[in-house]
Coordinates of C-alpha atoms in Angstrom, one line a residue:
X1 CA 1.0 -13.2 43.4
X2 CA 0.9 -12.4 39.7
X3 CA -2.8 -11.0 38.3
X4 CA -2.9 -11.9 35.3
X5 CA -4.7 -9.9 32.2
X6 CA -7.6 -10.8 30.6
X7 CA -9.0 -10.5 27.1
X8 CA -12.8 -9.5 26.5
X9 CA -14.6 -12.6 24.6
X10 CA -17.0 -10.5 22.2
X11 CA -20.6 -12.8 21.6
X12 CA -21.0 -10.5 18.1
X13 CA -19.4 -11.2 15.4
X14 CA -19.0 -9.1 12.3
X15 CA -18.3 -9.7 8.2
X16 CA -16.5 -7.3 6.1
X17 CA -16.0 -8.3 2.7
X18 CA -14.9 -6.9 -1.1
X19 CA -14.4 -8.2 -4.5
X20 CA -10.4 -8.0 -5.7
X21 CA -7.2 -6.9 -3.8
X22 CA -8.1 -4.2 -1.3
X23 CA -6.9 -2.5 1.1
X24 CA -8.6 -3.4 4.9
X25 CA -10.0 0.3 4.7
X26 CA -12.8 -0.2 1.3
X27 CA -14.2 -3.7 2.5
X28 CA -17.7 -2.9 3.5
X29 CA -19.4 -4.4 7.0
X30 CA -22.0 -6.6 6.7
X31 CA -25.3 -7.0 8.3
X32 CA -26.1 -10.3 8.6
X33 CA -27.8 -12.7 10.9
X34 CA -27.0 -16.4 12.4
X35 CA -22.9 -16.3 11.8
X36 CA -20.8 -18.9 12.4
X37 CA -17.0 -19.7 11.4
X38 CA -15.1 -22.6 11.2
X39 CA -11.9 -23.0 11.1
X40 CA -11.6 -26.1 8.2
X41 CA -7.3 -27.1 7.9
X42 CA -5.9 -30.1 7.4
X43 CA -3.9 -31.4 10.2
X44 CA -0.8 -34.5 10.0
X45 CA 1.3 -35.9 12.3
X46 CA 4.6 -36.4 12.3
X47 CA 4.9 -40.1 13.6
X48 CA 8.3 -41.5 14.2
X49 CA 9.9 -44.9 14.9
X50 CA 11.4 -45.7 18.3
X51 CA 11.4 -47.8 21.7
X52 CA 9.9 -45.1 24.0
X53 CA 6.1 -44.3 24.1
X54 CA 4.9 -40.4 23.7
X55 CA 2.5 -38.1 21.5
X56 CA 3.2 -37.5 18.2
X57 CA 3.4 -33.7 17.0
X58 CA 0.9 -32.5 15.0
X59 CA 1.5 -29.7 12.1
X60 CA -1.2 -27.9 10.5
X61 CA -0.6 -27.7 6.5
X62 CA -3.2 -26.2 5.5
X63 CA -5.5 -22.7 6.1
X64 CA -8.9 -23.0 5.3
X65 CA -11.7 -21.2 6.8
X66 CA -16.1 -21.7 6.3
X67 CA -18.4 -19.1 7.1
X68 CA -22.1 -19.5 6.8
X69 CA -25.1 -17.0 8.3
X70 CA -27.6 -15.1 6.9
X71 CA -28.3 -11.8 4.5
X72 CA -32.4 -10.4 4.4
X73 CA -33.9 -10.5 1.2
X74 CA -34.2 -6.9 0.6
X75 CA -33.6 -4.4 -2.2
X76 CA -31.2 -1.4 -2.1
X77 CA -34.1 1.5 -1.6
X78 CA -33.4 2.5 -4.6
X79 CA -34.0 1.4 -8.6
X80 CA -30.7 1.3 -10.5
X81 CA -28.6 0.8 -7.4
X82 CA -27.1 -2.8 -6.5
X83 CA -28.0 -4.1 -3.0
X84 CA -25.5 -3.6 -0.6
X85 CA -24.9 -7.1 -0.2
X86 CA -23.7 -7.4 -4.1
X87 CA -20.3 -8.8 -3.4
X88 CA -22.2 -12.2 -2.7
X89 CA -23.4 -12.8 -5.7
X90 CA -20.4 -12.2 -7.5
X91 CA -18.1 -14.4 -5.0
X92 CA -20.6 -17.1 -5.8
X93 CA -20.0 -16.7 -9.6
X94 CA -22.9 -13.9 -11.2
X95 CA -22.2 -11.4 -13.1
X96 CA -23.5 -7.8 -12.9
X97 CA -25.4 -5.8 -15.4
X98 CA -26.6 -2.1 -14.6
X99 CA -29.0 -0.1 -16.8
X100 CA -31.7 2.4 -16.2
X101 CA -33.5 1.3 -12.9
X102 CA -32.2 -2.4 -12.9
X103 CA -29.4 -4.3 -11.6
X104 CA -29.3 -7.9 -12.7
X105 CA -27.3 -11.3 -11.5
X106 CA -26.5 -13.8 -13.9
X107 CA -24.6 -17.2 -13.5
X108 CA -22.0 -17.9 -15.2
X109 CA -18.8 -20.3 -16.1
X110 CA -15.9 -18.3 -16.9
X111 CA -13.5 -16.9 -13.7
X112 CA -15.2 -16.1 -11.0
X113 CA -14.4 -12.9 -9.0
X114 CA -12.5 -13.1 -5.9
X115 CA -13.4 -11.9 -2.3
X116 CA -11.2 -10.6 0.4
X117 CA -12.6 -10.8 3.8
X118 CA -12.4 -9.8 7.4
X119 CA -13.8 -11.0 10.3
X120 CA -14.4 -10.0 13.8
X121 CA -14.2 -13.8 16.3
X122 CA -13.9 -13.4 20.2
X123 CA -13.0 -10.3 19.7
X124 CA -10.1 -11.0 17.6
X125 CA -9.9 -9.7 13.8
X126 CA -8.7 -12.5 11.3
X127 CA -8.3 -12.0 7.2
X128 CA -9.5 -14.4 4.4
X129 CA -8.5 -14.5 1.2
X130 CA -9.9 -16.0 -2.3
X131 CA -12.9 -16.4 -0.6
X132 CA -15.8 -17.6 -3.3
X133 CA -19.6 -18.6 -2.6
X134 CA -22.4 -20.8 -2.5
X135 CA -26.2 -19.1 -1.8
X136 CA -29.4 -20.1 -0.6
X137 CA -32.5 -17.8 -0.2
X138 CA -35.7 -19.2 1.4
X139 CA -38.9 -17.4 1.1
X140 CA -41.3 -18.4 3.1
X141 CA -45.2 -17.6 3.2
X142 CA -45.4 -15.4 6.6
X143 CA -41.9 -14.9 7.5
X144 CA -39.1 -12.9 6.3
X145 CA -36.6 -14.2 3.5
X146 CA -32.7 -15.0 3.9
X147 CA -30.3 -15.3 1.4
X148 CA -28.5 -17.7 3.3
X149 CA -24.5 -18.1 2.4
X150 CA -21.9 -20.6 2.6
X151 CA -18.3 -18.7 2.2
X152 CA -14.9 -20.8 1.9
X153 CA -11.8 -19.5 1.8
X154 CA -8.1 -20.0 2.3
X155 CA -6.2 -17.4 5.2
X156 CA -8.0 -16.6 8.1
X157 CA -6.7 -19.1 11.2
X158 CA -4.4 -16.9 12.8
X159 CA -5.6 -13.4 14.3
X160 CA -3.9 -9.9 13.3
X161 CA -4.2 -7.0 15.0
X162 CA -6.8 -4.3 14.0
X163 CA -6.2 -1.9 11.4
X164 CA -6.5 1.6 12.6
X165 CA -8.8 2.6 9.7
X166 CA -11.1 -0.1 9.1
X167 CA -14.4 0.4 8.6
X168 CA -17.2 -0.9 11.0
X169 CA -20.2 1.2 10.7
X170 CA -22.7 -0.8 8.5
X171 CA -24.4 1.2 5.8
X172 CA -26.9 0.9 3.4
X173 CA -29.1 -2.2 4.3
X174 CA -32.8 -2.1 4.0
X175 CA -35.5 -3.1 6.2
X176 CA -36.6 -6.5 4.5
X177 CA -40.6 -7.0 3.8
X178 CA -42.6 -10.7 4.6
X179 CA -43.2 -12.6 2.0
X180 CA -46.9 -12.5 1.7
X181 CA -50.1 -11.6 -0.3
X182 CA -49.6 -7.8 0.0
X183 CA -45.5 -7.8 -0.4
X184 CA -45.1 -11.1 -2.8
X185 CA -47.3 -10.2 -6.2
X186 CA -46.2 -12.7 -8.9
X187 CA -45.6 -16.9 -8.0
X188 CA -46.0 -18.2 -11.3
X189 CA -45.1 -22.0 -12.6
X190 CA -45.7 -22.4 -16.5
X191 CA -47.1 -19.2 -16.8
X192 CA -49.9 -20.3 -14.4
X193 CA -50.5 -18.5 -10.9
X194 CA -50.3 -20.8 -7.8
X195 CA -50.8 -20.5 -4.2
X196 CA -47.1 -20.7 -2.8
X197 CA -46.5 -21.6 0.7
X198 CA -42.4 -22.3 0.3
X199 CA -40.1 -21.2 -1.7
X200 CA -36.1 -22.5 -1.3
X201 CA -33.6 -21.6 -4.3
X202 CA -30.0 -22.6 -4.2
X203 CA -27.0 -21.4 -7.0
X204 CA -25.7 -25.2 -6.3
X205 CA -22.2 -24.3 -6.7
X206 CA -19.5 -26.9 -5.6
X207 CA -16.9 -24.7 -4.0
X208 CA -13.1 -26.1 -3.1
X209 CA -10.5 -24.5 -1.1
X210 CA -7.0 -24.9 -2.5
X211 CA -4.2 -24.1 -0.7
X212 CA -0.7 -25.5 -1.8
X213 CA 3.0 -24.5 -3.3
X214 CA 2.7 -21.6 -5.3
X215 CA -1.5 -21.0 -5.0
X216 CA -3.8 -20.5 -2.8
X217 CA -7.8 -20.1 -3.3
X218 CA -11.1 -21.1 -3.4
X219 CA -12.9 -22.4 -6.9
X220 CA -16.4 -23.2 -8.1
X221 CA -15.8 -26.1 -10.0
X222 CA -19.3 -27.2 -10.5
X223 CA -23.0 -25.8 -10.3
X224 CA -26.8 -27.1 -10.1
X225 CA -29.4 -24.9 -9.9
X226 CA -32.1 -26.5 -7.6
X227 CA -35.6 -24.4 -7.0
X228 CA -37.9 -26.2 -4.6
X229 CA -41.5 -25.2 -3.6
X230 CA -44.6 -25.9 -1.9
X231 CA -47.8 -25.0 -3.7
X232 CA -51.4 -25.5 -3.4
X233 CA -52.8 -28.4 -5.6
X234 CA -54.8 -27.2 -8.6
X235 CA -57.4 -29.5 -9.9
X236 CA -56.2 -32.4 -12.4
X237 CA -59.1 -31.3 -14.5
X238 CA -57.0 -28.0 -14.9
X239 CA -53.4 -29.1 -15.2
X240 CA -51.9 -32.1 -14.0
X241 CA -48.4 -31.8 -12.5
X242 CA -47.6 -35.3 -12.3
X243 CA -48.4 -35.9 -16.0
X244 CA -46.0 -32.8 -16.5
X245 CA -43.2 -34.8 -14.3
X246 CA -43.7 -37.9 -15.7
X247 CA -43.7 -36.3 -19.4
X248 CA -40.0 -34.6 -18.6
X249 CA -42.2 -30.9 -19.7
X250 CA -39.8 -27.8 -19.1
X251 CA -41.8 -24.6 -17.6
X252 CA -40.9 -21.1 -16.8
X253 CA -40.8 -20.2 -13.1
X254 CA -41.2 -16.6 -11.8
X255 CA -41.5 -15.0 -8.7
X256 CA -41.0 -11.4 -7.8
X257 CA -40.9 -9.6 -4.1
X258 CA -41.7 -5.8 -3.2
X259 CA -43.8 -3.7 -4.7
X260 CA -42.6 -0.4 -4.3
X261 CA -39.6 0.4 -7.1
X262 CA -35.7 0.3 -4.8
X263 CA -37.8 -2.9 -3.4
X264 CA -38.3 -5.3 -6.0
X265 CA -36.2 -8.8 -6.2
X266 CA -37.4 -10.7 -9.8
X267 CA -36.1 -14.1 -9.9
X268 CA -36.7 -15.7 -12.7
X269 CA -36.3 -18.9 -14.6
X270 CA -36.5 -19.9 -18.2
X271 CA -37.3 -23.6 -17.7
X272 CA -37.6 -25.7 -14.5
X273 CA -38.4 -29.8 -15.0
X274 CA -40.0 -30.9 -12.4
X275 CA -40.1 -33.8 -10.0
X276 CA -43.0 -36.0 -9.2
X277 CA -44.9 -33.9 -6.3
X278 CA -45.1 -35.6 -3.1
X279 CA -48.7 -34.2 -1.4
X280 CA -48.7 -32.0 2.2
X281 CA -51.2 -30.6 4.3
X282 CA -51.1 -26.8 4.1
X283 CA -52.8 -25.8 7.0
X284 CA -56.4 -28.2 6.1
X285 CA -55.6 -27.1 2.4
X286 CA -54.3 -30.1 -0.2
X287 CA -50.3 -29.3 -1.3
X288 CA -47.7 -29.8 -3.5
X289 CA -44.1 -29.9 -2.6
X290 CA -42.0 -29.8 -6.0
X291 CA -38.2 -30.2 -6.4
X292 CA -37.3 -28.3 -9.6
X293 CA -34.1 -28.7 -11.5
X294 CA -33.1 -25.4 -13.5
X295 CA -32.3 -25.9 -16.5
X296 CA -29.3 -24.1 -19.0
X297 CA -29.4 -23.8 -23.1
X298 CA -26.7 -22.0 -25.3
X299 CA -29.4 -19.4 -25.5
X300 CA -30.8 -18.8 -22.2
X301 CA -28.5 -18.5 -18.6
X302 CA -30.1 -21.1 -16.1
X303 CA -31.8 -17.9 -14.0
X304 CA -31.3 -14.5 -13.5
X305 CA -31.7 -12.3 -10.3
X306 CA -32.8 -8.4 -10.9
X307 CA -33.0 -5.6 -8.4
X308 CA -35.6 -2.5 -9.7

């Protein structure tokens, strides 16, 4: 009687990522939290004519995979120094500027760059390529933020053996802070403070996966900023944010995490309009949840994301 072997179905799963055409040994393991894959290919079957009943074959044309989870809002430790997690925000379309004891994220339109990936599923390594981005951080009052991802990507359905010298010890990820009065200094909408009890941002990018004669990839072919938030209602004596909805009034939004420098996450935007507010009990106190649309001049990017 035959016993047959048995492969080990691993429950972790584990990201390794990098910008360009690398070689499996300089991507870089990722921490991250909430994983899941998806395996996203279009399928067709062949159907043919005839007198006798039976299945049709099916034939996979196409090799698309999505991965979403979870990054912690956190710094690098150290002013000057990109986050370890910097290869999302350029496979979701930023660019990144470095000078003395900041490291900034901007959106932009030209060619985005390009990620090459790896992942670890049931215990079986698979490779992605072209892989580009679509980002969501929420920071919440009391609990610990996520920039939360959405990867697509062409490659990745079929598993390949391991390469002897990749790279699986994760380096470099901080210990993220809560988001709260000691750790969050600075929530500010038009330049005023505000008790904030929510706060969602999302890059917006509409991300396609391309796979056919001649080219493969993945491709941001659209992007709308979206911030929304839940504050506590100021008096209408003092500023009234329905007027400012109703008017169509652009404001500057600000908020900044961490307080200690190698800690600090700015993200800041020139002008928000914002949507009628829609009133919420926070906790016995009266609320304010906001949608914001980010707005984008010749002279000013739509927001920018710095690291000090």
């Amino acid at each position: 009687m035959p016993n047959v072997a048995l492969s080990r179905k691993f429950k972790k799963k584990l990201l390794l990522w990098g910008i360009g055409d690398l070689l499996p040994n300089q991507l870089k393991p990722v921490e991250t939290k909430d994983v899941d894959i998806s395996f996203e290919g279009d399928t067709v079957e062949q159907e043919k004519n005839g007198e006798s009943w039976g299945a049709n074959k099916k034939h996979r044309t196409t090799d698309k995979v999505k991965i979403t989870g979870k990054v912690a809002f956190a710094g690098s430790g150290t002013a000057g120094t990109a986050p370890a997690y910097r290869d999302l925000f350029l496979m979701a379309g930023h660019s990144e500027t470095v000078a003395a004891g900041t490291v900034t994220y901007t959106p932009e339109s030209t060619d985005s760059s390009f990620c090459l990936f790896f992942f670890l599923l049931d215990g079986q390594f698979h490779i992605g390529k072209k892989a580009q981005a679509e980002i969501k951080l929420s920071a919440n009052s009391g609990e610990l933020g996520y920039w939360e991802f959405e990867i697509s990507m062409v490659g990745g359905i079929i598993p390949i053996a391991k390469p002897a010298d990749l790279v699986t010890l994760i380096k470099g990820y901080q210990t993220p802070k809560a988001v709260n009065f000691a750790n969050t200094p600075v929530f500010k909408l038009g330049a005023k403070d505000y008790a904030m009890k929510t706060f969602s941002h999302t890059t917006g990018n509409e991300v396609t996966s391309l796979d056919m004669v001649n080219h493969q990839s993945s491709m941001i072919s659209d992007r709308k900023p979206m911030v929304t938030i839940a504050v506590g209602a100021p008096q209408l004596s003092e500023i009234n944010l329905y007027q400012k909805a109703w008017d169509g009034d652009e404001m500057p939004l600000v908020i900044e995490h961490g307080t200690v420098a190698g800690h600090k996450i700015k993200l800041n935007y020139p002008a928000v309009a914002i949507d009628i507010p829609k009133a919420t009990d926070m906790d016995g106190a009266l609320g304010y949840e906001i949608e914001c649309s980010v707005m984008q001049s010749a002279s000013n990017p739509p927001y920018t994301i710095t690291f000090s």
